[in-house]
């Protein structure tokens, strides 16, 4: 069994979500058992919290606590059991999003985020994080074509510049885990970058 925890990150509209299902399919064809999930969400409780997070006005501290509450339930009920069974977990966003959005975007105290991360994760970290990076203006135009904005998507370009800088800072802290994917490129080229990152993870494990 492969037992891998892979997360997908990036600003809204960067294009990560379109690549998760095809990657899951490619891994299943190779005989892997793959769980696809997302944050905030992935369990009934966490999906209920997601609704509040996306639509209910609240301050940054409440937002941070709800994100981590949802994450704890998700880890306990879905992610950790799947990894214990030796499966591959593909998760659309995880804690790097909290550092980028609540930390860099909203200005929440990084010490609080680090303390919550340690407490909530209980040692769990992704094996690989694919950071889909695109210019905020490009991401905004992709979003506008696709859907109505939620509380995060309604933020301005300056907010997404800060979030993007937050992801960059996270990558610099953990360059062995976080791989930047240039998602301004054509879909086939993005897929090639994803496969290269996976191959590098496999090579490390051998
Ligand atoms: P997203 O993956 O963008 O959902 P969708 O593609 O369906 O719109 O996630 C929803 C939002 O949640 C996104 O705007 C970022 C935000 N978010 C945080 O602010 N902090 C977090 O820790 C997580 C996981 C998400």
Tab-separated table of C-alpha atoms and ligand atoms in Angstrom:
chain	number	residue	atom	x	y	z
A	1	UNK	CA	0.000	0.000	0.000
A	2	UNK	CA	1.155	3.511	-0.735
A	3	UNK	CA	-0.040	5.552	2.292
A	4	UNK	CA	0.392	9.074	1.006
A	5	UNK	CA	-1.126	12.337	2.120
A	6	UNK	CA	-1.116	14.908	-0.693
A	7	UNK	CA	-2.644	18.372	-0.388
A	8	UNK	CA	-3.576	20.936	-3.049
A	9	UNK	CA	-3.240	24.644	-2.373
A	10	UNK	CA	-3.451	28.001	-4.090
A	11	UNK	CA	-5.514	31.164	-4.269
A	12	UNK	CA	-9.142	30.883	-5.403
A	13	UNK	CA	-9.269	30.442	-9.172
A	14	UNK	CA	-5.695	29.126	-9.469
A	15	UNK	CA	-7.155	25.922	-10.918
A	16	UNK	CA	-6.181	23.251	-8.392
A	17	UNK	CA	-9.640	21.652	-8.136
A	18	UNK	CA	-9.771	20.639	-11.808
A	19	UNK	CA	-6.635	18.517	-11.366
A	20	UNK	CA	-7.622	16.468	-8.305
A	21	UNK	CA	-10.167	14.055	-9.840
A	22	UNK	CA	-7.995	13.259	-12.906
A	23	UNK	CA	-4.991	12.597	-10.650
A	24	UNK	CA	-7.120	10.319	-8.438
A	25	UNK	CA	-8.165	8.407	-11.556
A	26	UNK	CA	-4.575	7.983	-12.730
A	27	UNK	CA	-3.562	6.641	-9.294
A	28	UNK	CA	-6.541	4.260	-9.173
A	29	UNK	CA	-5.582	2.870	-12.553
A	30	UNK	CA	-2.212	2.071	-10.947
A	31	UNK	CA	-4.085	0.048	-8.297
A	32	UNK	CA	-4.068	2.564	-5.446
A	33	UNK	CA	-6.994	3.116	-3.107
A	34	UNK	CA	-7.564	6.888	-3.199
A	35	UNK	CA	-9.685	9.076	-0.939
A	36	UNK	CA	-10.535	12.538	-2.333
A	37	UNK	CA	-11.601	15.077	0.228
A	38	UNK	CA	-11.530	18.823	0.906
A	39	UNK	CA	-11.191	21.544	3.522
A	40	UNK	CA	-12.996	23.132	5.104
A	41	UNK	CA	-15.191	20.024	4.916
A	42	UNK	CA	-14.913	16.292	4.436
A	43	UNK	CA	-17.215	15.260	7.315
A	44	UNK	CA	-20.814	16.252	8.175
A	45	UNK	CA	-19.615	18.528	10.993
A	46	UNK	CA	-16.839	20.100	8.918
A	47	UNK	CA	-19.178	20.641	5.942
A	48	UNK	CA	-21.618	22.446	8.263
A	49	UNK	CA	-18.741	24.634	9.497
A	50	UNK	CA	-17.739	25.268	5.863
A	51	UNK	CA	-21.166	26.747	5.141
A	52	UNK	CA	-20.731	29.160	8.056
A	53	UNK	CA	-17.155	30.015	7.075
A	54	UNK	CA	-18.048	30.798	3.481
A	55	UNK	CA	-21.194	32.807	4.130
A	56	UNK	CA	-21.553	34.041	7.720
A	57	UNK	CA	-19.820	37.299	8.740
A	58	UNK	CA	-17.304	36.735	11.579
A	59	UNK	CA	-13.987	38.088	12.820
A	60	UNK	CA	-10.595	36.566	12.028
A	61	UNK	CA	-10.174	34.774	15.357
A	62	UNK	CA	-13.562	33.038	15.116
A	63	UNK	CA	-12.751	32.162	11.502
A	64	UNK	CA	-9.417	30.625	12.499
A	65	UNK	CA	-10.930	28.572	15.316
A	66	UNK	CA	-13.718	27.242	13.082
A	67	UNK	CA	-11.232	26.276	10.361
A	68	UNK	CA	-9.197	24.287	12.886
A	69	UNK	CA	-12.310	22.751	14.498
A	70	UNK	CA	-13.392	21.515	11.071
A	71	UNK	CA	-9.860	20.237	10.426
A	72	UNK	CA	-9.707	18.289	13.690
A	73	UNK	CA	-12.932	16.437	12.888
A	74	UNK	CA	-11.709	15.775	9.350
A	75	UNK	CA	-8.354	14.397	10.524
A	76	UNK	CA	-9.937	12.200	13.188
A	77	UNK	CA	-12.723	10.751	11.085
A	78	UNK	CA	-11.368	10.662	7.535
A	79	UNK	CA	-7.687	11.448	6.978
A	80	UNK	CA	-5.976	9.516	9.783
A	81	UNK	CA	-8.127	6.359	9.378
A	82	UNK	CA	-7.511	6.298	5.602
A	83	UNK	CA	-3.752	6.689	6.089
A	84	UNK	CA	-3.803	3.955	8.732
A	85	UNK	CA	-5.438	1.666	6.163
A	86	UNK	CA	-2.519	2.461	3.831
A	87	UNK	CA	-4.560	4.516	1.368
A	88	UNK	CA	-3.675	7.662	-0.582
A	89	UNK	CA	-5.486	10.807	0.571
A	90	UNK	CA	-5.849	13.745	-1.846
A	91	UNK	CA	-7.066	16.793	0.046
A	92	UNK	CA	-8.202	20.060	-1.579
A	93	UNK	CA	-6.586	22.525	0.883
A	94	UNK	CA	-5.187	21.912	4.389
A	95	UNK	CA	-3.292	23.974	6.986
A	96	UNK	CA	-1.126	25.901	4.513
A	97	UNK	CA	-4.407	27.582	3.500
A	98	UNK	CA	-4.880	28.730	7.089
A	99	UNK	CA	-1.395	30.285	7.181
A	100	UNK	CA	-2.019	31.912	3.803
A	101	UNK	CA	-5.639	33.100	4.237
A	102	UNK	CA	-6.076	33.677	7.982
A	103	UNK	CA	-2.397	34.473	8.604
A	104	UNK	CA	-1.097	36.431	5.610
A	105	UNK	CA	-4.516	37.444	4.236
A	106	UNK	CA	-6.361	38.412	7.424
A	107	UNK	CA	-3.342	39.215	9.600
A	108	UNK	CA	-3.992	36.657	12.335
A	109	UNK	CA	-1.106	36.101	14.748
A	110	UNK	CA	1.201	33.399	13.401
A	111	UNK	CA	1.995	32.164	16.916
A	112	UNK	CA	-1.665	31.349	17.418
A	113	UNK	CA	-1.764	29.512	14.090
A	114	UNK	CA	1.347	27.500	14.928
A	115	UNK	CA	0.014	26.547	18.363
A	116	UNK	CA	-3.306	25.428	16.884
A	117	UNK	CA	-1.553	23.527	14.111
A	118	UNK	CA	0.560	21.579	16.612
A	119	UNK	CA	-2.438	20.806	18.834
A	120	UNK	CA	-4.892	19.902	16.071
A	121	UNK	CA	-2.542	17.952	13.779
A	122	UNK	CA	-0.988	15.859	16.529
A	123	UNK	CA	2.092	15.228	14.345
A	124	UNK	CA	0.304	14.824	11.003
A	125	UNK	CA	1.771	16.678	7.986
A	126	UNK	CA	1.206	16.137	4.268
A	127	UNK	CA	3.870	14.104	2.447
A	128	UNK	CA	3.524	16.429	-0.525
A	129	UNK	CA	1.771	19.758	-1.089
A	130	UNK	CA	1.136	20.999	-4.616
A	131	UNK	CA	0.904	24.783	-4.563
A	132	UNK	CA	-0.939	25.987	-7.684
A	133	UNK	CA	0.482	29.423	-8.178
A	134	UNK	CA	-1.031	32.022	-10.493
A	135	UNK	CA	-1.170	35.814	-10.644
A	136	UNK	CA	-4.147	37.089	-8.613
A	137	UNK	CA	-5.525	38.939	-11.663
A	138	UNK	CA	-5.519	35.746	-13.752
A	139	UNK	CA	-7.128	33.777	-10.903
A	140	UNK	CA	-9.806	36.477	-10.495
A	141	UNK	CA	-10.728	36.296	-14.172
A	142	UNK	CA	-10.980	32.479	-13.989
A	143	UNK	CA	-13.214	32.757	-10.894
A	144	UNK	CA	-15.475	35.381	-12.412
A	145	UNK	CA	-16.175	33.059	-15.339
A	146	UNK	CA	-16.943	30.104	-13.083
A	147	UNK	CA	-19.134	31.045	-10.100
A	148	UNK	CA	-20.686	33.556	-7.690
A	149	UNK	CA	-18.222	34.801	-5.045
A	150	UNK	CA	-18.266	33.589	-1.406
A	151	UNK	CA	-16.831	35.546	1.574
A	152	UNK	CA	-13.238	34.802	0.557
A	153	UNK	CA	-13.640	35.105	-3.188
A	154	UNK	CA	-15.223	38.536	-2.741
A	155	UNK	CA	-11.920	39.901	-1.373
A	156	UNK	CA	-9.881	42.316	-3.491
A	157	UNK	CA	-6.646	41.725	-5.411
A	158	UNK	CA	-4.519	43.076	-2.528
A	159	UNK	CA	-5.927	40.334	-0.258
A	160	UNK	CA	-4.997	37.656	-2.803
A	161	UNK	CA	-1.528	39.181	-3.234
A	162	UNK	CA	-1.031	38.715	0.533
A	163	UNK	CA	-2.401	35.163	0.422
A	164	UNK	CA	-0.064	34.343	-2.447
A	165	UNK	CA	2.881	35.794	-0.494
A	166	UNK	CA	1.758	33.644	2.465
A	167	UNK	CA	1.986	30.497	0.335
A	168	UNK	CA	5.420	31.541	-0.910
A	169	UNK	CA	6.611	32.005	2.695
A	170	UNK	CA	5.281	28.539	3.615
A	171	UNK	CA	7.097	27.004	0.653
A	172	UNK	CA	10.353	28.640	1.717
A	173	UNK	CA	9.911	27.131	5.206
A	174	UNK	CA	9.237	23.623	3.890
A	175	UNK	CA	10.753	23.366	0.395
A	176	UNK	CA	11.041	19.565	0.676
A	177	UNK	CA	7.270	19.255	1.123
A	178	UNK	CA	5.732	22.113	-0.886
A	179	UNK	CA	6.177	22.130	-4.670
A	180	UNK	CA	5.186	25.167	-6.724
A	181	UNK	CA	3.114	24.369	-9.795
A	182	UNK	CA	2.962	27.152	-12.388
A	183	UNK	CA	-0.768	27.062	-12.995
A	184	UNK	CA	-0.781	29.889	-15.507
A	185	UNK	CA	0.367	27.240	-18.021
A	186	UNK	CA	-1.832	25.037	-20.223
A	187	UNK	CA	-3.637	22.151	-18.522
A	188	UNK	CA	-1.390	19.469	-20.056
A	189	UNK	CA	1.728	21.301	-18.850
A	190	UNK	CA	0.246	21.649	-15.337
A	191	UNK	CA	-0.438	17.899	-15.368
A	192	UNK	CA	3.173	17.257	-16.375
A	193	UNK	CA	4.385	19.334	-13.402
A	194	UNK	CA	2.096	17.364	-11.056
A	195	UNK	CA	3.451	14.041	-12.344
A	196	UNK	CA	7.031	15.290	-11.919
A	197	UNK	CA	6.330	16.241	-8.280
A	198	UNK	CA	4.806	12.825	-7.614
A	199	UNK	CA	7.737	11.066	-9.239
A	200	UNK	CA	10.119	13.053	-7.016
A	201	UNK	CA	8.143	11.951	-3.931
A	202	UNK	CA	8.342	8.319	-5.071
A	203	UNK	CA	12.083	8.651	-5.663
A	204	UNK	CA	12.593	9.984	-2.107
A	205	UNK	CA	10.690	7.049	-0.678
A	206	UNK	CA	12.760	4.431	-2.442
B	1	LIG	P1	-12.077	26.303	-1.957
B	1	LIG	O1	-11.148	25.155	-2.051
B	1	LIG	O2	-11.700	27.504	-2.733
B	1	LIG	O3	-13.520	25.869	-2.382
B	1	LIG	P2	-14.212	26.117	-3.806
B	1	LIG	O4	-13.185	25.798	-4.849
B	1	LIG	O5	-15.369	25.179	-3.801
B	1	LIG	O6	-14.621	27.566	-3.793
B	1	LIG	O7	-12.155	26.660	-0.382
B	1	LIG	C1	-13.071	27.556	0.164
B	1	LIG	C2	-12.440	28.774	0.803
B	1	LIG	O8	-11.985	28.496	2.110
B	1	LIG	C3	-11.294	29.383	0.057
B	1	LIG	O9	-11.686	30.678	-0.373
B	1	LIG	C4	-10.195	29.526	1.086
B	1	LIG	C5	-10.873	29.309	2.399
B	1	LIG	N1	-10.022	28.666	3.424
B	1	LIG	C6	-9.437	29.433	4.408
B	1	LIG	O10	-9.596	30.661	4.425
B	1	LIG	N2	-8.668	28.822	5.363
B	1	LIG	C7	-8.458	27.485	5.383
B	1	LIG	O11	-7.743	26.964	6.262
B	1	LIG	C8	-9.078	26.691	4.355
B	1	LIG	C9	-8.877	25.206	4.336
B	1	LIG	C10	-9.842	27.323	3.384
